[in-house]
Backbone as CSV, one residue per row, in Angstrom:
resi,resn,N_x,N_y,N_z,CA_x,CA_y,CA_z,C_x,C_y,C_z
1,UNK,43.750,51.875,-6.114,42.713,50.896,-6.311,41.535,51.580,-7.000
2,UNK,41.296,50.979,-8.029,39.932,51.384,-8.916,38.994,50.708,-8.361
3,UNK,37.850,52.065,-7.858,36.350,51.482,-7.387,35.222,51.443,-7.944
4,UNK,35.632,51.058,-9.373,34.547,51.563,-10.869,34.109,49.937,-10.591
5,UNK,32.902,49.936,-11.190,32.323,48.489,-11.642,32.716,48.695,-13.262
6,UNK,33.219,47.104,-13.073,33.436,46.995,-14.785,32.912,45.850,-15.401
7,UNK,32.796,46.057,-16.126,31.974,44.697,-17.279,32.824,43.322,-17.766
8,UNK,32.615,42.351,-17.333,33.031,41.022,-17.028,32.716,40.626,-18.565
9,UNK,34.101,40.403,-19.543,33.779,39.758,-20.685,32.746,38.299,-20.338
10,UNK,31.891,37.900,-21.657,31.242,36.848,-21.442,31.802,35.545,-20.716
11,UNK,32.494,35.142,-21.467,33.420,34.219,-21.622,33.694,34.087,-20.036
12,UNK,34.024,34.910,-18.802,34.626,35.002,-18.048,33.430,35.413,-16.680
13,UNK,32.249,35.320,-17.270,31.398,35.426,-16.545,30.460,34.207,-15.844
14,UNK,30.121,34.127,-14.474,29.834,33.236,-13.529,28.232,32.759,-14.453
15,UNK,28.137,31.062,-14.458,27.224,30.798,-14.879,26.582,29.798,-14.024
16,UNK,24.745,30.369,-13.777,23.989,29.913,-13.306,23.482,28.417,-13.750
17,UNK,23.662,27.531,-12.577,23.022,26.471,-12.872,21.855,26.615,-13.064
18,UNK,21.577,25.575,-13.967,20.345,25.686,-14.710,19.113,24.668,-13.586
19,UNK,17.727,25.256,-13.857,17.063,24.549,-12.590,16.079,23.418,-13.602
20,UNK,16.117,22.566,-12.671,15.161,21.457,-13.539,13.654,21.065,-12.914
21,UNK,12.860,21.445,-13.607,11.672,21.547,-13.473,11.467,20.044,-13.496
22,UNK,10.347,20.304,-12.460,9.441,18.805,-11.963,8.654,18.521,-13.232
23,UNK,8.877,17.050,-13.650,8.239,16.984,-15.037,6.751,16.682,-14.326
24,UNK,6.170,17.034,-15.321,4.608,16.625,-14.815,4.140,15.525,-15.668
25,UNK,3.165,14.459,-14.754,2.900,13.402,-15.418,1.449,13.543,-16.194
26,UNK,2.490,12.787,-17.063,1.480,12.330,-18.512,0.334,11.387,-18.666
27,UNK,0.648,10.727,-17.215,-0.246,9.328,-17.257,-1.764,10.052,-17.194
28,UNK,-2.086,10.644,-16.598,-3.064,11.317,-16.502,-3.963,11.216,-15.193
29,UNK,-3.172,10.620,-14.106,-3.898,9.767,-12.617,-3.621,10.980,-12.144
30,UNK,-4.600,11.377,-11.303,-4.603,12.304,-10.359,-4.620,11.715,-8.963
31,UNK,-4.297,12.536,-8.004,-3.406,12.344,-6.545,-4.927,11.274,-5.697
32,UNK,-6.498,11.721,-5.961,-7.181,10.756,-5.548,-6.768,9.498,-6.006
33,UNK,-6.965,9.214,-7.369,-6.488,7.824,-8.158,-5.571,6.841,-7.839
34,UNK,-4.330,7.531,-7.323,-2.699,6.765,-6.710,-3.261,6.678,-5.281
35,UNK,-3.975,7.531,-4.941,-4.248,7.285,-3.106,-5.004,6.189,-3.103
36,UNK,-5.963,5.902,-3.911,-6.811,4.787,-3.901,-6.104,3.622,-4.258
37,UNK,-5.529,3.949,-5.043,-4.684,2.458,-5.336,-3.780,2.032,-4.164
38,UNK,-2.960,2.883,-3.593,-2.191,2.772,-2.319,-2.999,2.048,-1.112
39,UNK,-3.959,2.498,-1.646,-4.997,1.837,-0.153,-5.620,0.369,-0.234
40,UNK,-5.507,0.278,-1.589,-6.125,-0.970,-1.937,-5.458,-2.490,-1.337
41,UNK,-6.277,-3.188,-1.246,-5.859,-4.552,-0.294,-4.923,-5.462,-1.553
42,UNK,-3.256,-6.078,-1.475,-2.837,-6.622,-2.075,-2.829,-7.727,-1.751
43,UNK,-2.383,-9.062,-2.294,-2.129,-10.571,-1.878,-1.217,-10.869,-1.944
44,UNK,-0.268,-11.340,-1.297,0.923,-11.740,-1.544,0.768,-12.648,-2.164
45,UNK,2.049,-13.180,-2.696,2.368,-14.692,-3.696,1.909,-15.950,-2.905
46,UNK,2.683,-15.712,-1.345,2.232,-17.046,-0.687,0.563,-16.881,-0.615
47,UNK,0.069,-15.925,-0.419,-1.558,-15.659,0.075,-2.069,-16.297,-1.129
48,UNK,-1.765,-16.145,-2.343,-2.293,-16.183,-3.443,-2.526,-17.866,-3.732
49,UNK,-1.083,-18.116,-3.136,-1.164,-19.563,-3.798,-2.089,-20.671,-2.929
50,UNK,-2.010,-19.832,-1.185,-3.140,-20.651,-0.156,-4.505,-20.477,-0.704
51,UNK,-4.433,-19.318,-1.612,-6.278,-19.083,-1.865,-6.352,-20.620,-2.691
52,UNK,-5.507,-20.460,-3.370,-5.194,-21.347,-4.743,-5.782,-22.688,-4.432
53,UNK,-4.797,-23.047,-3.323,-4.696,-24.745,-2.491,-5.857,-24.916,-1.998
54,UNK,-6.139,-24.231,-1.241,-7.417,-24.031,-0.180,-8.742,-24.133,-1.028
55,UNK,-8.786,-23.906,-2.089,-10.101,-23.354,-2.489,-10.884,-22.500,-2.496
56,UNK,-10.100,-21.803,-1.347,-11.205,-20.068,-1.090,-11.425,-19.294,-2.046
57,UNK,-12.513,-19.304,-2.108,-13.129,-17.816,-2.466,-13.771,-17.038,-2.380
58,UNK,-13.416,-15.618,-2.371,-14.003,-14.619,-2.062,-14.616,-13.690,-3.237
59,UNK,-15.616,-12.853,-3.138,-16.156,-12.324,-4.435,-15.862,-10.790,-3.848
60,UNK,-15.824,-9.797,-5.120,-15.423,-8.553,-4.806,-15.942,-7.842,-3.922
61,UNK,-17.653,-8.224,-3.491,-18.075,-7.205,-2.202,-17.544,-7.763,-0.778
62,UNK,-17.179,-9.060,-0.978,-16.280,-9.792,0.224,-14.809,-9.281,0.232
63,UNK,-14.520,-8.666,-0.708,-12.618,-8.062,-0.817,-12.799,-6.710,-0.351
64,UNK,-14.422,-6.327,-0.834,-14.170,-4.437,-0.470,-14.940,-4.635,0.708
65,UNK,-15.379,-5.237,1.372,-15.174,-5.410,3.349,-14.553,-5.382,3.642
66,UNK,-13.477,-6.667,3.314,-12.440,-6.787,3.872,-11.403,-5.350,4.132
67,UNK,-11.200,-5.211,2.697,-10.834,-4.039,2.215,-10.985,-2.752,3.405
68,UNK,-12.321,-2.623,3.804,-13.106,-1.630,4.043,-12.404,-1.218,5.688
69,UNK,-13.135,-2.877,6.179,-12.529,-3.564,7.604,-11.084,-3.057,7.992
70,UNK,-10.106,-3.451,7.415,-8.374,-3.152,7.333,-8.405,-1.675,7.478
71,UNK,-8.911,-1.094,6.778,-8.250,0.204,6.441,-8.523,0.781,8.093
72,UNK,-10.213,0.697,8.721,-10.287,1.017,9.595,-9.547,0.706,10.705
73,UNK,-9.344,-0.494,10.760,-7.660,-1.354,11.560,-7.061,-0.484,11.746
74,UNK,-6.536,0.126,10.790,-5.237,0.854,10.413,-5.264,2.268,11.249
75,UNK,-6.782,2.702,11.193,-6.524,4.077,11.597,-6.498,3.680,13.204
76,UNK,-7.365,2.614,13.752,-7.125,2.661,14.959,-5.816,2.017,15.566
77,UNK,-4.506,1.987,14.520,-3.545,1.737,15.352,-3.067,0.402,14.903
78,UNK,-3.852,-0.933,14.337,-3.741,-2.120,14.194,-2.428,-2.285,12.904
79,UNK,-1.625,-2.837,13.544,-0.637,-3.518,12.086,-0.110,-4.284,11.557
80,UNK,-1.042,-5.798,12.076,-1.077,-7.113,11.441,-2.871,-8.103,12.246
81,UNK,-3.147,-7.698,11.552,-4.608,-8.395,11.654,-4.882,-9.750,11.310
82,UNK,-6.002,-10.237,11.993,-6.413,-11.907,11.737,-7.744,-11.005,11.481
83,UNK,-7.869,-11.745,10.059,-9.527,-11.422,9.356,-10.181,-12.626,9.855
84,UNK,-11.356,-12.858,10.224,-12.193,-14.160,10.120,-13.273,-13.875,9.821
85,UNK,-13.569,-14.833,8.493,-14.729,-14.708,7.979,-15.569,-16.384,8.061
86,UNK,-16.514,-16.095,7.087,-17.754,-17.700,7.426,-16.863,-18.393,6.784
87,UNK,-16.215,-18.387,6.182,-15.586,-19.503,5.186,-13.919,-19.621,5.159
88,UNK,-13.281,-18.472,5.879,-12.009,-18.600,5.478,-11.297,-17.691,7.178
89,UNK,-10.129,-17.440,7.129,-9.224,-16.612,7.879,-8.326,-15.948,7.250
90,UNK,-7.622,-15.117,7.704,-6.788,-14.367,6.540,-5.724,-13.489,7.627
91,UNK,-4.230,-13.283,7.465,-3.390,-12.845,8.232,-3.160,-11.346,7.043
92,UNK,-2.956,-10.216,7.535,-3.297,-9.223,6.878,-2.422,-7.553,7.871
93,UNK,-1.393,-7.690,6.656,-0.285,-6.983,7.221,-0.533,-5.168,7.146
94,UNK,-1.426,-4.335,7.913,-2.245,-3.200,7.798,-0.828,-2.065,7.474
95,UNK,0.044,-2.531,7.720,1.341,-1.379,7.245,1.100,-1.167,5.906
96,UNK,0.939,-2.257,5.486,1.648,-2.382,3.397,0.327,-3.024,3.056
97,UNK,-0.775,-3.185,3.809,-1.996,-3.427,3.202,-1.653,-4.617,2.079
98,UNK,-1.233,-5.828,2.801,-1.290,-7.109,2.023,-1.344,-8.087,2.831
99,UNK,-2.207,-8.778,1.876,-2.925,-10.345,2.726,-1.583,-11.043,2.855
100,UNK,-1.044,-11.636,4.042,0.112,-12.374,4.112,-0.250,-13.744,3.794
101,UNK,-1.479,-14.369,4.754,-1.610,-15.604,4.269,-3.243,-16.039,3.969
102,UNK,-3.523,-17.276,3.779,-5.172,-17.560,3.797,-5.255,-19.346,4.350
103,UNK,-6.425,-19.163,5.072,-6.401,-20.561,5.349,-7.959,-20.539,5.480
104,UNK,-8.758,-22.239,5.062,-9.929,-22.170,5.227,-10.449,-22.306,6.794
105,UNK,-11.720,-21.994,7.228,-12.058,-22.185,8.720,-11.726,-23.379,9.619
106,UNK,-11.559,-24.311,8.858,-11.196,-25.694,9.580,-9.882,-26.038,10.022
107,UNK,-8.904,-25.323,9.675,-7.722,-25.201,9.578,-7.355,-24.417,10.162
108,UNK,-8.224,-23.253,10.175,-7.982,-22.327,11.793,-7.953,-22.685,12.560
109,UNK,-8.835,-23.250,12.842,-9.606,-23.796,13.815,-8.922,-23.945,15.250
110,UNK,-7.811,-24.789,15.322,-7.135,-25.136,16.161,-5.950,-24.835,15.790
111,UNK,-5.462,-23.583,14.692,-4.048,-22.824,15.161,-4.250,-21.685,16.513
112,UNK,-2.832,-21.389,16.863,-2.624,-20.256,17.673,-2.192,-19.245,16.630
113,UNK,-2.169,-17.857,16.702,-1.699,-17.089,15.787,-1.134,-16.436,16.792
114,UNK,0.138,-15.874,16.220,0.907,-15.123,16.867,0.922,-13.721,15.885
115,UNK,1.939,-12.574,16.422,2.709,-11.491,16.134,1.284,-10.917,15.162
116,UNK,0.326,-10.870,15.682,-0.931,-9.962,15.702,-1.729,-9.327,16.137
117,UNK,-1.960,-7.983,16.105,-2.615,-7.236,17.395,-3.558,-6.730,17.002
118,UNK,-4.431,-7.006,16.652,-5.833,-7.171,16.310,-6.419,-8.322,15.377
119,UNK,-7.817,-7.839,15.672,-8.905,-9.222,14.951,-10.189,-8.696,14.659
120,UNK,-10.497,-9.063,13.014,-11.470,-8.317,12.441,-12.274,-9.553,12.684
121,UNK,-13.489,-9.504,12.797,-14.555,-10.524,12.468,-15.595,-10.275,11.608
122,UNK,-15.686,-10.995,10.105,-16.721,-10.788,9.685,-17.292,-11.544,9.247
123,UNK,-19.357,-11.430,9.593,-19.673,-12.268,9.636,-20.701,-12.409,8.382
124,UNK,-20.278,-13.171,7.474,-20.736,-12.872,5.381,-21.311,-13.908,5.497
C-alpha cells in the first residue's frame, strides 16, 4: 500500500458548492422604514366599505391615536380591541394590526361585542 499523497487530476476532483450570497436590497428602505410600516394600522375591505356606508370619518391625527392607542394594546397583551371614539367604534385585530370592522356610535350603541379582550376609549 502506497502512503504518498497524490494529485487528483482536475476533472476527477471534488467540487465545492457554490454559496449564494444574500442579495441586498435595492429598494433603499432601511429596517426602521419596514418596521414602521409593519406597525402601521391597516383596514380591511369589510372595514373600508363600513367607513364607506356609515359615513365615518376620521382625519389622520384621529388614525395616528388610534394608531398610537393599538400599538400600546398590543404591548400590554391585548389582541382584538373595541376602539370607541365621539363619533364612531371600531373592532381592531392588535395581532395583524387591522381595523376589522367600523360602525357609527348609534349603532353601537345597543350591540354586545364579543371575542374581544380589551377596550380603548377615546375621547376626540
Amino acid at each position: 500500500m502506497d502512503h504518498r499523497i497524490h494529485q487528483v487530476p482536475r476533472q476527477h476532483a471534488l467540487q465545492l458548492p457554490s454559496i449564494n450570497k444574500p442579495k441586498s436590497t435595492e429598494s433603499g428602505l432601511d429596517f426602521k422604514t419596514v418596521l414602521k410600516e409593519q406597525q402601521e394600522l391597516k383596514i380591511s375591505k369589510h372595514a373600508n366599505e363600513r367607513l364607506q356606508e356609515r359615513n365615518i370619518q376620521l382625519n389622520d391625527r384621529q388614525w395616528q391615536l388610534i394608531n398610537d392607542k393599538v400599538s400600546e394594546a398590543k404591548e400590554k397583551g391585548i389582541t382584538d380591541s373595541l376602539v370607541v371614539m365621539n363619533n364612531a367604534a371600531l373592532v381592531v385585530s392588535t395581532r395583524n394590526n387591522t381595523v376589522v370592522t367600523a360602525m357609527n356610535l348609534e349603532e353601537a350603541s345597543n350591540r354586545i361585542f364579543t371575542n374581544i379582550n380589551g377596550t380603548i376609549l377615546i375621547n376626540d
